[in-house]
Short mmCIF file of N, CA and C and ligand atoms in Angstrom, two decimals:
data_model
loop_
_atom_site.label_atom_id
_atom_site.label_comp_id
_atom_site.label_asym_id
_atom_site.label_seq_id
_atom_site.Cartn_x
_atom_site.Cartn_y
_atom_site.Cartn_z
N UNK A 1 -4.76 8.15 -13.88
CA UNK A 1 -4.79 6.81 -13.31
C UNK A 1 -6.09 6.62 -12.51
N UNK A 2 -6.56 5.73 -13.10
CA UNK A 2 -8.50 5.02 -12.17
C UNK A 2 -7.55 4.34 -10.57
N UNK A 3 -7.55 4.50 -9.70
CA UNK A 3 -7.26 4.06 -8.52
C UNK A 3 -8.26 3.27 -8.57
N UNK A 4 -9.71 3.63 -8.06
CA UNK A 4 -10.46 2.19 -7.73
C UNK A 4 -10.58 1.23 -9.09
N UNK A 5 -10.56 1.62 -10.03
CA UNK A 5 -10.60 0.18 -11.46
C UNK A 5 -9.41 -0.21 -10.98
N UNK A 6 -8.13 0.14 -10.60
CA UNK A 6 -7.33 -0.92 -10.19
C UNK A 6 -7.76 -1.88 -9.33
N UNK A 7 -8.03 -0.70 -8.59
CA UNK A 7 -8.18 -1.67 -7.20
C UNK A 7 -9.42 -3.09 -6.96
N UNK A 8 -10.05 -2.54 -7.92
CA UNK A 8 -10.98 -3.47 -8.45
C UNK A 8 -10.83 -5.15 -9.05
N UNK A 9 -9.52 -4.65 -10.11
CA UNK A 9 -9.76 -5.96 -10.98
C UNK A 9 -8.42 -6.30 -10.23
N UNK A 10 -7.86 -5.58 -8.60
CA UNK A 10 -6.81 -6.54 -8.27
C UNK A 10 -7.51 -7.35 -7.24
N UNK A 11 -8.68 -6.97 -6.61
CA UNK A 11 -9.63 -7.78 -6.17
C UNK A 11 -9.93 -9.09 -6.47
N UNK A 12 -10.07 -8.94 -7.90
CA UNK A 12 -10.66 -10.25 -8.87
C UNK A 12 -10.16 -11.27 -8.16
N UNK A 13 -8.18 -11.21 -8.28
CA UNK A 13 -8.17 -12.36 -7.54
C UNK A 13 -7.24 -12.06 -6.15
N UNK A 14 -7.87 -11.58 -5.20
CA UNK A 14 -7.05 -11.05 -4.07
C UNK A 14 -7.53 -12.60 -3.35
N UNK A 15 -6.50 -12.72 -2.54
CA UNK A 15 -7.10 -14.32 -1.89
C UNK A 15 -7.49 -13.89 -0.77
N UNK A 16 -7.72 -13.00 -0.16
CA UNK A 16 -8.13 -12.95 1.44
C UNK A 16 -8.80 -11.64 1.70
N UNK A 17 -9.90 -11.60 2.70
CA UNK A 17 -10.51 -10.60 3.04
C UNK A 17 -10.57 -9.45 2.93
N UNK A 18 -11.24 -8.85 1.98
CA UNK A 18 -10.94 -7.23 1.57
C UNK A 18 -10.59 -6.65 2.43
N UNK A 19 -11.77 -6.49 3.49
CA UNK A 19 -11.05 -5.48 4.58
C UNK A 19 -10.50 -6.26 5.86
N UNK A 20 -9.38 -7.00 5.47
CA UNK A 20 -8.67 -7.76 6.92
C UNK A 20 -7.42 -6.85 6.63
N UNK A 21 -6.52 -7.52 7.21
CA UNK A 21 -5.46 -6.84 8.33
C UNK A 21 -4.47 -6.14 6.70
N UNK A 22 -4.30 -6.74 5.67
CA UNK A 22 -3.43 -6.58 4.67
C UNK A 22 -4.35 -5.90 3.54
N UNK A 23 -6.04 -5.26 3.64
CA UNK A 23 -6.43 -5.15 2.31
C UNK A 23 -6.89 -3.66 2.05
N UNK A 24 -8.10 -3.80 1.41
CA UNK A 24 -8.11 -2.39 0.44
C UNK A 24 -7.59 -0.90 1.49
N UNK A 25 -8.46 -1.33 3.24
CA UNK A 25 -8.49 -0.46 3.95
C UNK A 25 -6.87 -0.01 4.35
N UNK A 26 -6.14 -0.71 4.26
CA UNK A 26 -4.39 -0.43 4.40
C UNK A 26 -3.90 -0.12 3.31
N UNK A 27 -4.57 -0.41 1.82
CA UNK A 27 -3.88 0.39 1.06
C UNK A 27 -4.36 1.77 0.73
N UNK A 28 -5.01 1.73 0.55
CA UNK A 28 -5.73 3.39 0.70
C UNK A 28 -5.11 4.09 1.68
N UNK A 29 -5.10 3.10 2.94
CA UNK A 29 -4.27 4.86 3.90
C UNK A 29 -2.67 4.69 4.08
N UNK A 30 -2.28 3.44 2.60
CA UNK A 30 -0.67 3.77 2.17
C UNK A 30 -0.48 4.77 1.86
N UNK A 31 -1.56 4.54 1.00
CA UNK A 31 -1.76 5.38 -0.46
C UNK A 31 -1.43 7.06 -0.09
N UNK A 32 -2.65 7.14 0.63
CA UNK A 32 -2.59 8.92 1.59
C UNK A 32 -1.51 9.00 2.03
N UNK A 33 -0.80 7.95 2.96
CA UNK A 33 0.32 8.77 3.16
C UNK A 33 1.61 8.85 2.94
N UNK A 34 1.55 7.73 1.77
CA UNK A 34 2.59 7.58 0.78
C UNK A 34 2.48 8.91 -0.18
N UNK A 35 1.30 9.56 -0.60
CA UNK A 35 0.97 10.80 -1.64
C UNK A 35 1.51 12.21 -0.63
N UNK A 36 1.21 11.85 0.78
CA UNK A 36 1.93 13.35 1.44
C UNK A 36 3.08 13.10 1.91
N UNK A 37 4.07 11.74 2.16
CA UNK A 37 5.22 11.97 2.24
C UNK A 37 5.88 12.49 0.87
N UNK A 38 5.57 12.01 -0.23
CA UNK A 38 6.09 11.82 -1.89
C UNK A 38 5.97 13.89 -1.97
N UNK A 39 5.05 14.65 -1.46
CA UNK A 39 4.54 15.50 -1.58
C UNK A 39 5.54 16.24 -0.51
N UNK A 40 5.54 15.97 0.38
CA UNK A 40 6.73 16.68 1.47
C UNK A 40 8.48 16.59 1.26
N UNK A 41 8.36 15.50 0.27
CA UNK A 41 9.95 14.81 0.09
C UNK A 41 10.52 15.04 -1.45
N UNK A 42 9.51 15.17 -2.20
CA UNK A 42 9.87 15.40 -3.83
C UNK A 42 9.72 13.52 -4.65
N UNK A 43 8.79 13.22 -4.10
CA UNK A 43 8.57 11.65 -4.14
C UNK A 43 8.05 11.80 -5.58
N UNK A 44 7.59 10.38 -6.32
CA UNK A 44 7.15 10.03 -7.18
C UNK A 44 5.47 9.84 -6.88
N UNK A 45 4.89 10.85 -7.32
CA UNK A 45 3.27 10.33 -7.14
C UNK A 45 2.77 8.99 -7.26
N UNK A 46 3.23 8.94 -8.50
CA UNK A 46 2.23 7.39 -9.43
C UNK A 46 2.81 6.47 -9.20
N UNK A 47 4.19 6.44 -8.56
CA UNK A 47 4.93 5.42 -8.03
C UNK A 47 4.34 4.90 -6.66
N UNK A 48 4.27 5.92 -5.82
CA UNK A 48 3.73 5.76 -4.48
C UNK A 48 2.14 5.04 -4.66
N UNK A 49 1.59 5.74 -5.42
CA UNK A 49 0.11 5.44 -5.61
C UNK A 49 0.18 3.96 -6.09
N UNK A 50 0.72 3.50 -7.01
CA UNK A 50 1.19 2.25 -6.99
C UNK A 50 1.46 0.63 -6.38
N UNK A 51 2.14 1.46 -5.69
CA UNK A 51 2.90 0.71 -4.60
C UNK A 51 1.87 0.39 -3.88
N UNK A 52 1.13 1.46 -2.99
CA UNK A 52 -0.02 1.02 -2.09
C UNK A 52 -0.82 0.02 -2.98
N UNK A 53 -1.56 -0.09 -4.12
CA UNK A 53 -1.92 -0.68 -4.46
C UNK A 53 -1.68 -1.92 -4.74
N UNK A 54 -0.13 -2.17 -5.10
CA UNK A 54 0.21 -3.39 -5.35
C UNK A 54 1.02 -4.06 -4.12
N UNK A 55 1.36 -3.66 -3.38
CA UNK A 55 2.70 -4.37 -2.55
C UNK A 55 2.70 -5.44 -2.06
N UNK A 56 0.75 -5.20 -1.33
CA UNK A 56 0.36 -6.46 -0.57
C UNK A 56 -0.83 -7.24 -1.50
N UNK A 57 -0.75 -7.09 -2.15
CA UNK A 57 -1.71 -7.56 -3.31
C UNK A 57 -2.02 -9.17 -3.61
N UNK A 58 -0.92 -9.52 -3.47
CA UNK A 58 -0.77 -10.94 -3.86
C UNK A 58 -0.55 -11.70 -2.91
N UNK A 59 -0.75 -11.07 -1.51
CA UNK A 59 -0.47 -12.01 -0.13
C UNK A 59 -1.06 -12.97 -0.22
N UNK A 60 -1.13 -14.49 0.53
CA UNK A 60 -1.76 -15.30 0.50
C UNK A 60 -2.13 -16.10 2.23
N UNK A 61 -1.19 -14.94 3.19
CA UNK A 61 -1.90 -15.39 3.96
C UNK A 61 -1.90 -13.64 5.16
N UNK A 62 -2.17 -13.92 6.15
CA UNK A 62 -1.89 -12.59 6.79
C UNK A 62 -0.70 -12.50 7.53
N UNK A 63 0.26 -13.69 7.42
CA UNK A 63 1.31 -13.84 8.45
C UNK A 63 2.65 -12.63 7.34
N UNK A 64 3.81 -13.85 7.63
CA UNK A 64 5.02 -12.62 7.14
C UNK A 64 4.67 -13.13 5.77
N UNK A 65 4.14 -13.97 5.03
CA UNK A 65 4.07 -14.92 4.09
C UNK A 65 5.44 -14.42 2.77
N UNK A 66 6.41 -14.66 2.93
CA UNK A 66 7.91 -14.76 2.03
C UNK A 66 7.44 -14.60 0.85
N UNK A 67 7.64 -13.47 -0.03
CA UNK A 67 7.91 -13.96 -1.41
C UNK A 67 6.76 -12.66 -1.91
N UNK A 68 5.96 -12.52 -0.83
CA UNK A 68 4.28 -12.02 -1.33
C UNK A 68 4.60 -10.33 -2.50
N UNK A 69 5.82 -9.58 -2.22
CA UNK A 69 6.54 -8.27 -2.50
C UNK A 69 6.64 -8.49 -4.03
N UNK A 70 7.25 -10.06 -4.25
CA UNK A 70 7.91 -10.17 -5.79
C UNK A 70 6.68 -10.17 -6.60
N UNK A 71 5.41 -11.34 -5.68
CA UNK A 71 4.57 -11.52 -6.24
C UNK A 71 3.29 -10.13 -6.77
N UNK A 72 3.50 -9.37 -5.40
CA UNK A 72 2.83 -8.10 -5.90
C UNK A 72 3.50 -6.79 -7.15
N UNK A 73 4.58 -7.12 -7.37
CA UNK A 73 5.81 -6.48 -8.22
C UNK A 73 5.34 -7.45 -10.14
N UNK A 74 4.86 -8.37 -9.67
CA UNK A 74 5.08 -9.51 -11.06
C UNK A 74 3.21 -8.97 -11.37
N UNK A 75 2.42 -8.75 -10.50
CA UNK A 75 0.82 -8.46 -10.82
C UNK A 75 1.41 -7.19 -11.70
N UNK A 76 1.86 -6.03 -10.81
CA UNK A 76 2.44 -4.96 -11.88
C UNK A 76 2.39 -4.57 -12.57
N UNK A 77 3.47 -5.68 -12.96
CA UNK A 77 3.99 -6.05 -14.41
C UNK A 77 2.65 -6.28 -15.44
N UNK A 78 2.18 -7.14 -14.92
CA UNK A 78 0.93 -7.75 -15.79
C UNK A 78 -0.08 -6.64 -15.80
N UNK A 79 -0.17 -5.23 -15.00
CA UNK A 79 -1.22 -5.11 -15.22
C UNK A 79 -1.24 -3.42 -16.16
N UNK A 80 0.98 -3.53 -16.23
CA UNK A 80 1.43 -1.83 -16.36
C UNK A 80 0.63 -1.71 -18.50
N UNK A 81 0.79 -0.99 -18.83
CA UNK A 81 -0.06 -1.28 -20.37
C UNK A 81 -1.65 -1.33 -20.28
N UNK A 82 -1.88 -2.32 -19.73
CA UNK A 82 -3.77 -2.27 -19.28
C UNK A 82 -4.47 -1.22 -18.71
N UNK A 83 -3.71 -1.58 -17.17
CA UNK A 83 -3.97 -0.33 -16.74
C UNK A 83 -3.87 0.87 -15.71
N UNK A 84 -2.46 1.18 -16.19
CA UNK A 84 -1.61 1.85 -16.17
C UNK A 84 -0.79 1.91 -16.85
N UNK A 85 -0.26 3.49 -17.22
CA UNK A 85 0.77 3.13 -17.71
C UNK A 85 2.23 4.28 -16.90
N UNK A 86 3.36 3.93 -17.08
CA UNK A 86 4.54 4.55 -16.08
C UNK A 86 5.94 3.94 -16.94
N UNK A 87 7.11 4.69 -17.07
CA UNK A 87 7.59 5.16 -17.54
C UNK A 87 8.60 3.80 -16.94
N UNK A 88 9.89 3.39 -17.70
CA UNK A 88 10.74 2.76 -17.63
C UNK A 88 11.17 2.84 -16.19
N UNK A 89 11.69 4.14 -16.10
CA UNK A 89 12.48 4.35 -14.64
C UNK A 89 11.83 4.41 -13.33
N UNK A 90 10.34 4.78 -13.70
CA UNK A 90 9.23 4.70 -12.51
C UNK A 90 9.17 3.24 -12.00
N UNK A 91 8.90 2.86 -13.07
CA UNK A 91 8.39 1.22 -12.95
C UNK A 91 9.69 0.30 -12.55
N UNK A 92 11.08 1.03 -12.45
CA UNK A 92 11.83 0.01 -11.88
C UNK A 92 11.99 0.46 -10.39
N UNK A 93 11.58 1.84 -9.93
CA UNK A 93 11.61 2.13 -8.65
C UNK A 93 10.20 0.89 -7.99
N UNK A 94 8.87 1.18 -8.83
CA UNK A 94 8.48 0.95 -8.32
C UNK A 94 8.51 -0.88 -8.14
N UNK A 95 8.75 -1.91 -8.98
CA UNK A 95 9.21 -3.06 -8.78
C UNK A 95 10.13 -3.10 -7.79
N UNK A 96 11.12 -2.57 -7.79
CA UNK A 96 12.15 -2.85 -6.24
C UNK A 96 11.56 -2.30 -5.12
N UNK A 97 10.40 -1.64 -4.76
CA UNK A 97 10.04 -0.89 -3.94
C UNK A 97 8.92 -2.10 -3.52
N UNK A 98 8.17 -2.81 -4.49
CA UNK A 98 6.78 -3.70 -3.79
C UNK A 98 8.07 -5.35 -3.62
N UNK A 99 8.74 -5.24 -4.11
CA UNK A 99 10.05 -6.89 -4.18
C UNK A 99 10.94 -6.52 -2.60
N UNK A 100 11.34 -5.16 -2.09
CA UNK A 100 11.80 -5.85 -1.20
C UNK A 100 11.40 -4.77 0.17
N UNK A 101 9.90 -4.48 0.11
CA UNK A 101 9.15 -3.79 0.97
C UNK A 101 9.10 -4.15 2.26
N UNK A 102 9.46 -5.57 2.70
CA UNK A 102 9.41 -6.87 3.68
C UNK A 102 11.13 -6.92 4.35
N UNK A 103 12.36 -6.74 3.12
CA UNK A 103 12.93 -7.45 3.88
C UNK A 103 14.20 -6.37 3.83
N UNK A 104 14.07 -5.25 3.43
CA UNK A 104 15.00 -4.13 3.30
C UNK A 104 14.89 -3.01 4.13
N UNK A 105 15.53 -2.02 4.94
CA UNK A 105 15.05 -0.78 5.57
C UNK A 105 15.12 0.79 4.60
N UNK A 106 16.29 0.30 4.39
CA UNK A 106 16.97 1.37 3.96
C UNK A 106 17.01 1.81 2.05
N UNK A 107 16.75 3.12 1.81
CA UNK A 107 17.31 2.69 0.40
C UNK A 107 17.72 3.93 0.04
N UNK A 108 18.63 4.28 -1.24
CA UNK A 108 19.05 6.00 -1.06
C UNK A 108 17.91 6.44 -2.03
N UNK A 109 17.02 5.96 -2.95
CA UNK A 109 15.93 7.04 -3.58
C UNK A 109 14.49 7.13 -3.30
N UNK A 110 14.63 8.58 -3.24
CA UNK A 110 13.87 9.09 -2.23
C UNK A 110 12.21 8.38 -2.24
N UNK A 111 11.37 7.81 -3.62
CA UNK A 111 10.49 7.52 -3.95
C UNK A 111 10.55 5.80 -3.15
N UNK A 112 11.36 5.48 -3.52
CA UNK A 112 11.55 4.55 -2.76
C UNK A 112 10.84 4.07 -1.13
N UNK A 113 12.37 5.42 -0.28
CA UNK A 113 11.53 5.35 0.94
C UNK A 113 10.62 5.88 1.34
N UNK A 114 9.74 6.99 0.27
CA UNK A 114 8.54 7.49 0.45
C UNK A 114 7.40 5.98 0.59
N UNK A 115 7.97 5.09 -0.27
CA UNK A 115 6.74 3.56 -0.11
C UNK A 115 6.64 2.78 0.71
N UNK A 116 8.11 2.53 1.26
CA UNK A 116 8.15 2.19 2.54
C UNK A 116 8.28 2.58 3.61
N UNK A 117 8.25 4.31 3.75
CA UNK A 117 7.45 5.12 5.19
C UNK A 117 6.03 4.78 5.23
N UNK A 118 5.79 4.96 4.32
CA UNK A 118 3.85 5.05 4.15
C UNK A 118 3.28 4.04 4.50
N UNK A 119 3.82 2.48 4.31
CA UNK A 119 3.49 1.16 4.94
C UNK A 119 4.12 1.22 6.27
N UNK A 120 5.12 1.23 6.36
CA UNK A 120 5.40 1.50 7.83
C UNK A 120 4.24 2.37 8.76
N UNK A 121 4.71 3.73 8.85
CA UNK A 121 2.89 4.35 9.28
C UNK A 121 2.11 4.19 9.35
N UNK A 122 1.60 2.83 8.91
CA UNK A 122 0.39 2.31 9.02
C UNK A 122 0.21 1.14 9.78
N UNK A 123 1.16 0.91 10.66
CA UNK A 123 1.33 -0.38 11.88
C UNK A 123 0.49 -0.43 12.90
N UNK A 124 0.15 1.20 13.07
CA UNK A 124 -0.70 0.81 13.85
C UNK A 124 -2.40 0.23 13.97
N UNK A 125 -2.59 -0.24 12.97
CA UNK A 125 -3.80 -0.98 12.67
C UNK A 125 -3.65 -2.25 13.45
N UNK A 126 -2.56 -2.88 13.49
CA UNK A 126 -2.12 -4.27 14.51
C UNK A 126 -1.52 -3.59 15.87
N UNK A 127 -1.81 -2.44 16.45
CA UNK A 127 -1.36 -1.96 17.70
C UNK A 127 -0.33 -2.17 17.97
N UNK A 128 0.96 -2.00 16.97
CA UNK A 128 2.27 -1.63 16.72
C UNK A 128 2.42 -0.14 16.39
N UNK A 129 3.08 0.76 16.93
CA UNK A 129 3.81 2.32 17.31
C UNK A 129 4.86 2.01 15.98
N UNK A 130 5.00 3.23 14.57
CA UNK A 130 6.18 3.18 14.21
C UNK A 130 7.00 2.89 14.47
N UNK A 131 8.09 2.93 14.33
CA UNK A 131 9.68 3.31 14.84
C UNK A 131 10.51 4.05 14.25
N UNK A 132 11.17 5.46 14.32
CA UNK A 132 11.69 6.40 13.74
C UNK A 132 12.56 5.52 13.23
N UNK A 133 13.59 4.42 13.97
CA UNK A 133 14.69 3.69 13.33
C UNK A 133 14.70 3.48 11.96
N UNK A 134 13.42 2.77 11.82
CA UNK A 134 12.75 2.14 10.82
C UNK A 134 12.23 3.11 9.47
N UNK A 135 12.35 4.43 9.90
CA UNK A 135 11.62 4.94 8.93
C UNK A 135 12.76 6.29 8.01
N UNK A 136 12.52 5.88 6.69
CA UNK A 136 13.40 7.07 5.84
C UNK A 136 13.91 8.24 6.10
N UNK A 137 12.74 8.78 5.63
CA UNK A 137 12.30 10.45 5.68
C UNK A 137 12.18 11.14 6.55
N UNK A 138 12.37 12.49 6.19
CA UNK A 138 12.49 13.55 7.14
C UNK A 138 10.92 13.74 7.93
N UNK A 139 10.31 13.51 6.50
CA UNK A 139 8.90 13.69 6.97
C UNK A 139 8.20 13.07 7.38
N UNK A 140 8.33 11.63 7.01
CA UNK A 140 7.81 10.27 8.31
C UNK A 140 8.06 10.21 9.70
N UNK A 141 8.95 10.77 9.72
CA UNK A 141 9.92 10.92 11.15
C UNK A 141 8.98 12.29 11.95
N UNK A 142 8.98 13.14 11.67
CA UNK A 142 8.28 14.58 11.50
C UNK A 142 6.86 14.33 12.67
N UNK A 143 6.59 14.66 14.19
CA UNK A 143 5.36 14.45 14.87
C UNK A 143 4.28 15.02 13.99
N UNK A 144 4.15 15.89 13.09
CA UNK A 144 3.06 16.33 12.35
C UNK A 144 2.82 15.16 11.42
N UNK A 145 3.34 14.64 10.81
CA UNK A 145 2.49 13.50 9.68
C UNK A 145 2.89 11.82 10.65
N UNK A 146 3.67 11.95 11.29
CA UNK A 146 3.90 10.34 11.83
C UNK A 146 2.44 10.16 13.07
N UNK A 147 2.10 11.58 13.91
CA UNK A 147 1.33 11.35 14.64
C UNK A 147 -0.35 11.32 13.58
N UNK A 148 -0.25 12.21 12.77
CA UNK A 148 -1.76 11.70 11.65
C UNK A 148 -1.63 10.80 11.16
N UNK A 149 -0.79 9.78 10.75
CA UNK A 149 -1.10 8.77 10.22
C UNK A 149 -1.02 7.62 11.41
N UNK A 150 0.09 7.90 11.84
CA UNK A 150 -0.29 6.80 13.44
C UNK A 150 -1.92 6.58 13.78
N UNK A 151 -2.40 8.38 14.29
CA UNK A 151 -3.88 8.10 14.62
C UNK A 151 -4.91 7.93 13.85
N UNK A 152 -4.60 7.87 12.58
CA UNK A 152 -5.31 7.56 11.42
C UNK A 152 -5.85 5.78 11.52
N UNK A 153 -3.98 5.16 11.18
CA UNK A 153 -4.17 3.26 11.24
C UNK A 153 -5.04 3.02 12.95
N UNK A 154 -4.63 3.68 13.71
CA UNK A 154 -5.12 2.90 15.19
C UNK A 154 -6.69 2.95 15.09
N UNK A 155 -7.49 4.44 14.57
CA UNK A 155 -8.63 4.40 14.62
C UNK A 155 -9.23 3.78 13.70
N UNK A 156 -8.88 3.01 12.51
CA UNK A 156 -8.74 2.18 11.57
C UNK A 156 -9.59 3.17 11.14
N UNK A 157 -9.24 4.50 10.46
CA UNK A 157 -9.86 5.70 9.01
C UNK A 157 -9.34 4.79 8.04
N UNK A 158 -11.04 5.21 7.67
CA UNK A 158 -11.40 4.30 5.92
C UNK A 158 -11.40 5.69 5.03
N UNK A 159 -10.17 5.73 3.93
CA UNK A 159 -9.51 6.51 3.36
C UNK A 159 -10.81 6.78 2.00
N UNK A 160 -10.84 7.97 1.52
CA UNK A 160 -12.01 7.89 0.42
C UNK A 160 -12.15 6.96 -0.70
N UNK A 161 -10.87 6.96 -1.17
CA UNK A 161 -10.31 6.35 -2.12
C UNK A 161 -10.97 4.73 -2.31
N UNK A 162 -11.24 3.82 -0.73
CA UNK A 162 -12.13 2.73 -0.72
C UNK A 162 -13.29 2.52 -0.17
N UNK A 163 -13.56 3.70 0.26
CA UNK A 163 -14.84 3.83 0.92
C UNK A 163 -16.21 3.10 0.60
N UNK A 164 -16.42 3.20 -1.39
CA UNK A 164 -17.30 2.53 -1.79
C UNK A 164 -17.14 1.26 -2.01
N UNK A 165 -15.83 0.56 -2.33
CA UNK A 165 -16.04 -0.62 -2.43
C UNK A 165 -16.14 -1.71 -0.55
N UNK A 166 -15.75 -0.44 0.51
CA UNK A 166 -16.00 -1.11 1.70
C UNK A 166 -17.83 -1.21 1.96
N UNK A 167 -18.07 -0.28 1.31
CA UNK A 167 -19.54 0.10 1.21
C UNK A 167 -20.00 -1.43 0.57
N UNK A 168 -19.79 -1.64 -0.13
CA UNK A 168 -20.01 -2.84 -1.08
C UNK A 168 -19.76 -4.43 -0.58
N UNK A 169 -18.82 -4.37 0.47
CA UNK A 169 -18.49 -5.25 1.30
C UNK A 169 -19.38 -5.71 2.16
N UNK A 170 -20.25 -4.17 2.79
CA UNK A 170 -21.06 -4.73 3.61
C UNK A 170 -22.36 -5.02 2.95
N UNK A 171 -22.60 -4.66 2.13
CA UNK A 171 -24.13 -5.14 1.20
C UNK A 171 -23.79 -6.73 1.24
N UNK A 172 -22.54 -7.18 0.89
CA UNK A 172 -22.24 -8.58 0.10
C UNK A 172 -22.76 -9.23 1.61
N UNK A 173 -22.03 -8.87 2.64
CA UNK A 173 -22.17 -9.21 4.16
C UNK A 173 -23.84 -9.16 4.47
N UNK A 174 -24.15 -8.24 4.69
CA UNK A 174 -25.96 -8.18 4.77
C UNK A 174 -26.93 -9.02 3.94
N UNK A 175 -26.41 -9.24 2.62
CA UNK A 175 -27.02 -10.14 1.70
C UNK A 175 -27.12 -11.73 2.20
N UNK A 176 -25.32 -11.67 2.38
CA UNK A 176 -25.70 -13.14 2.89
C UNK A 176 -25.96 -13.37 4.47
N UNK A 177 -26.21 -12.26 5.36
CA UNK A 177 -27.13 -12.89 6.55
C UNK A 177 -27.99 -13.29 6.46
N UNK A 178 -29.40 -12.59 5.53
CA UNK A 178 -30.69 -12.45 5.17
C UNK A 178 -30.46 -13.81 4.28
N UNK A 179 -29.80 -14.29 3.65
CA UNK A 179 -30.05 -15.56 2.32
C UNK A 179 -29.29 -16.52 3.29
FE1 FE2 B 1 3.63 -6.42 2.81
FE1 FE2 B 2 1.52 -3.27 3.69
#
């Protein structure tokens, strides 16, 4: 699986600021720590990897904006065959996993709440603290990965995975000061 060619042509039509409060820089450090909970828990890799990529994908604004989960679940769809490809049963974890990422806590498979620990953990980019309540896994819960990824979102770490296209962000930015 190309992570950044996804992440790329989900760009094409992302409606809002690459690197604002919902974009590449929050999915990438889903991504990480959606891949070491999935990795600590017996998670679904390509599911998790997924998910970060798609969940918030289709937001359209930065608020709670309703609906944005189905809409990142329906890109998916459109993009599973092209490019990606994942297996019947993956792809229905991972559709219920980006459809009700917003408005569900709880779920019993395990890949599941590996997608929604990993977004959770990452609150603190808006100077929101987890909440164990809130979170699945043994291992989200766990001061060894809840406190690295906590201090990960607060110091806002730019994950490798988008590094170059943040790189690319700022050329676009520098270009148009100078023009
Ligand atoms: Fe979201
Ligand atoms: Fe998110």
């Amino acid at each position: 699986m190309n992570v950044t060619a996804i992440i790329e042509s989900i760009l094409e039509e992302y409606a809002l600021p690459w690197n604002g409060m919902h974009g590449i820089i929050h999915w990438g450090r889903v991504l990480e720590n959606g891949l070491r909970l999935a990795k600590a828990s017996g998670g679904d890799l390509e599911v998790v990897t997924l998910f970060a990529l798609f969940h918030d994908s289709r937001r359209i604004n930065e608020g709670r904006d309703p609906g944005h989960g189905s809409r990142g679940a329906l890109l998916a769809e459109q993009f599973r065959g092209a490019h990606f490809e994942l297996s019947d049963k993956s792809f229905e974890l991972l559709q219920y996993a980006c459809t009700w990422h917003t408005d569900e806590v709880n779920h019993e498979d395990i890949t599941v709440q590996c997608c929604w620990d990993a977004d959770r953990l990452d609150l603190g980019r808006v100077g929101m603290s987890p909440n164990r309540r809130f979170l699945n896994t043994a291992a989200a819960k766990s001061d060894d990965i809840l406190n690295w990824a906590h201090g990960r979102a607060a110091m806002a770490f730019i994950p490798e995975c988008v590094q170059s296209l943040c790189e690319r962000i700022e050329v676009r930015a520098a270009t148009t000061d100078v023009g």
